Every structure is written in C-alpha cells, then in structure tokens.
Amino acid sequence: MTYVVTDNCIACKYTDCVEVCPVDCFYEGENTLVIHPDECIDCGVCEPECPADAIRPDTEPDMEEWVEFNRTYAEQWPVITRKRDPLPEAEARDGEPGKREKYFSPNPGQGD
C-alpha cells in the first residue's frame, strides 16, 4: 500500500502534509503536490494533516490512475519538506470537482 495525492490538491496546494512525512517523499508542482509511491512507507501520518482531504490510500477504488500520476510527476518535480502558504484560491477551490482537467499544471514548483 501507498498513499497518493488526488485531484483535490490541485489549485489548493496545502503543505501541512510535507512537514510530517518521515521520509520526505512529497514533490512539488506549480499548483499541486504528489507523493512518490515507491518512496512512501505507508505510515499514513500525512493523510489526516491534509485540510483538503486530497491524500488517499491506493487501496481505495479507482486509485490506479492516481498512483501513476503521482509516480510520473514525483520523478520530474523537486522534493518539498517545508510547509508554505497554500495557493491564494485554495479555500474557494477546495472540493471543486474536475480540478485536474481545469487547473492542473505539469510545471515544477520551487521545492526546497
């Protein structure tokens, strides 16, 4: 099992989760985060820290595409280990459906 970041992080990018990760397996894109599924140790401490409820275990239904999404971008983006402010529109976009299609950017974030 691994944990993955899903659609609800996009256009929010809360970073509460990165500070609690014991293995630094979060990677930062321009407007979202991902978890490297091969580095995650399945401890689960990140999941309750996410204000947007965007971190899910891969054992939930239909998570295969999110595992690959997280793997793909974790291999391209820089690691992030420090909490930063969320994106300005985070509160307004939290829970909005279809954020991947509307807002996702493949550009890397700044990382640490």
mmCIF file of C-alpha atoms in Angstrom:
data_model
loop_
_atom_site.group_PDB
_atom_site.id
_atom_site.type_symbol
_atom_site.label_atom_id
_atom_site.label_comp_id
_atom_site.label_asym_id
_atom_site.label_seq_id
_atom_site.Cartn_x
_atom_site.Cartn_y
_atom_site.Cartn_z
ATOM 1 C CA MET A 1 0.000 0.000 0.000
ATOM 2 C CA THR A 2 0.996 3.601 -0.577
ATOM 3 C CA TYR A 3 -0.641 6.962 -0.208
ATOM 4 C CA VAL A 4 -1.243 9.270 -3.155
ATOM 5 C CA VAL A 5 -2.308 12.857 -3.699
ATOM 6 C CA THR A 6 -5.532 13.204 -5.665
ATOM 7 C CA ASP A 7 -7.460 15.841 -7.600
ATOM 8 C CA ASN A 8 -8.462 17.960 -4.608
ATOM 9 C CA CYS A 9 -4.895 19.177 -4.009
ATOM 10 C CA ILE A 10 -4.794 20.822 -7.430
ATOM 11 C CA ALA A 11 -5.214 24.620 -7.190
ATOM 12 C CA CYS A 12 -5.045 24.415 -3.374
ATOM 13 C CA LYS A 13 -1.585 23.010 -2.548
ATOM 14 C CA TYR A 14 -1.801 22.920 1.210
ATOM 15 C CA THR A 15 1.585 21.772 2.502
ATOM 16 C CA ASP A 16 0.734 20.690 6.046
ATOM 17 C CA CYS A 17 1.442 17.113 4.967
ATOM 18 C CA VAL A 18 5.067 17.622 3.957
ATOM 19 C CA GLU A 19 6.242 18.565 7.439
ATOM 20 C CA VAL A 20 5.053 15.306 8.998
ATOM 21 C CA CYS A 21 6.414 12.956 6.316
ATOM 22 C CA PRO A 22 9.280 10.951 7.873
ATOM 23 C CA VAL A 23 10.815 10.021 4.500
ATOM 24 C CA ASP A 24 10.408 13.261 2.519
ATOM 25 C CA CYS A 25 8.507 11.664 -0.356
ATOM 26 C CA PHE A 26 6.455 14.736 -1.351
ATOM 27 C CA TYR A 27 7.250 16.534 -4.589
ATOM 28 C CA GLU A 28 6.054 19.967 -5.611
ATOM 29 C CA GLY A 29 4.438 21.082 -8.814
ATOM 30 C CA GLU A 30 3.383 24.589 -9.692
ATOM 31 C CA ASN A 31 -0.113 24.108 -8.269
ATOM 32 C CA THR A 32 -0.206 20.697 -6.562
ATOM 33 C CA LEU A 33 1.839 18.127 -4.671
ATOM 34 C CA VAL A 34 2.447 14.437 -5.324
ATOM 35 C CA ILE A 35 3.801 11.527 -3.287
ATOM 36 C CA HIS A 36 6.386 9.206 -4.804
ATOM 37 C CA PRO A 37 4.647 5.820 -4.394
ATOM 38 C CA ASP A 38 7.959 3.923 -4.367
ATOM 39 C CA GLU A 39 9.322 6.065 -1.512
ATOM 40 C CA CYS A 40 6.189 6.211 0.664
ATOM 41 C CA ILE A 41 6.467 3.897 3.672
ATOM 42 C CA ASP A 42 2.702 3.726 4.168
ATOM 43 C CA CYS A 43 2.791 5.274 7.632
ATOM 44 C CA GLY A 44 -0.322 7.360 6.973
ATOM 45 C CA VAL A 45 0.672 10.378 9.057
ATOM 46 C CA CYS A 46 0.140 12.721 6.094
ATOM 47 C CA GLU A 47 -3.479 11.782 5.413
ATOM 48 C CA PRO A 48 -5.111 13.452 8.453
ATOM 49 C CA GLU A 49 -2.922 16.557 8.021
ATOM 50 C CA CYS A 50 -4.411 17.468 4.640
ATOM 51 C CA PRO A 51 -7.081 20.182 5.031
ATOM 52 C CA ALA A 52 -8.400 19.392 1.537
ATOM 53 C CA ASP A 53 -8.734 15.629 2.132
ATOM 54 C CA ALA A 54 -6.638 15.067 -1.006
ATOM 55 C CA ILE A 55 -4.417 12.246 0.301
ATOM 56 C CA ARG A 56 -5.859 8.773 -0.077
ATOM 57 C CA PRO A 57 -4.554 5.206 0.276
ATOM 58 C CA ASP A 58 -4.093 3.361 -3.002
ATOM 59 C CA THR A 59 -6.345 0.598 -1.692
ATOM 60 C CA GLU A 60 -9.436 2.711 -2.335
ATOM 61 C CA PRO A 61 -11.336 2.062 -5.593
ATOM 62 C CA ASP A 62 -10.059 3.677 -8.804
ATOM 63 C CA MET A 63 -6.713 4.822 -7.376
ATOM 64 C CA GLU A 64 -4.527 3.197 -10.071
ATOM 65 C CA GLU A 65 -4.534 6.312 -12.255
ATOM 66 C CA TRP A 66 -3.532 8.461 -9.248
ATOM 67 C CA VAL A 67 -0.655 6.133 -8.371
ATOM 68 C CA GLU A 68 0.728 6.578 -11.884
ATOM 69 C CA PHE A 69 0.026 10.309 -11.862
ATOM 70 C CA ASN A 70 1.943 10.669 -8.576
ATOM 71 C CA ARG A 71 4.828 8.498 -9.810
ATOM 72 C CA THR A 72 5.147 10.382 -13.093
ATOM 73 C CA TYR A 73 5.363 13.827 -11.540
ATOM 74 C CA ALA A 74 7.404 12.784 -8.479
ATOM 75 C CA GLU A 75 10.110 11.756 -10.914
ATOM 76 C CA GLN A 76 10.049 15.211 -12.558
ATOM 77 C CA TRP A 77 9.422 17.685 -9.732
ATOM 78 C CA PRO A 78 11.610 18.824 -6.808
ATOM 79 C CA VAL A 79 11.179 17.457 -3.288
ATOM 80 C CA ILE A 80 9.414 19.645 -0.729
ATOM 81 C CA THR A 81 9.856 19.215 3.025
ATOM 82 C CA ARG A 82 8.768 22.578 4.458
ATOM 83 C CA LYS A 83 5.300 23.971 4.942
ATOM 84 C CA ARG A 84 4.364 27.009 2.867
ATOM 85 C CA ASP A 85 1.218 29.043 2.471
ATOM 86 C CA PRO A 86 -1.450 27.443 0.275
ATOM 87 C CA LEU A 87 -2.332 28.974 -3.060
ATOM 88 C CA PRO A 88 -4.444 32.153 -2.794
ATOM 89 C CA GLU A 89 -7.511 30.441 -4.294
ATOM 90 C CA ALA A 90 -7.230 27.339 -2.075
ATOM 91 C CA GLU A 91 -10.254 27.991 0.096
ATOM 92 C CA ALA A 92 -12.515 28.790 -2.843
ATOM 93 C CA ARG A 93 -11.379 25.767 -4.880
ATOM 94 C CA ASP A 94 -11.355 23.194 -2.072
ATOM 95 C CA GLY A 95 -13.757 20.421 -3.039
ATOM 96 C CA GLU A 96 -14.422 21.723 -6.551
ATOM 97 C CA PRO A 97 -14.938 18.822 -8.980
ATOM 98 C CA GLY A 98 -12.858 18.331 -12.131
ATOM 99 C CA LYS A 99 -9.816 20.277 -10.986
ATOM 100 C CA ARG A 100 -7.341 18.103 -12.885
ATOM 101 C CA GLU A 101 -8.949 18.966 -16.216
ATOM 102 C CA LYS A 102 -9.496 22.643 -15.325
ATOM 103 C CA TYR A 103 -6.341 23.676 -13.480
ATOM 104 C CA PHE A 104 -3.531 21.112 -13.437
ATOM 105 C CA SER A 105 -0.108 22.417 -14.467
ATOM 106 C CA PRO A 106 2.729 19.976 -15.261
ATOM 107 C CA ASN A 107 5.285 22.670 -14.393
ATOM 108 C CA PRO A 108 7.520 22.049 -11.388
ATOM 109 C CA GLY A 109 7.282 24.037 -8.187
ATOM 110 C CA GLN A 110 10.213 25.618 -6.376
ATOM 111 C CA GLY A 111 10.927 22.729 -3.983
ATOM 112 C CA ASP A 112 13.216 23.194 -1.009
#
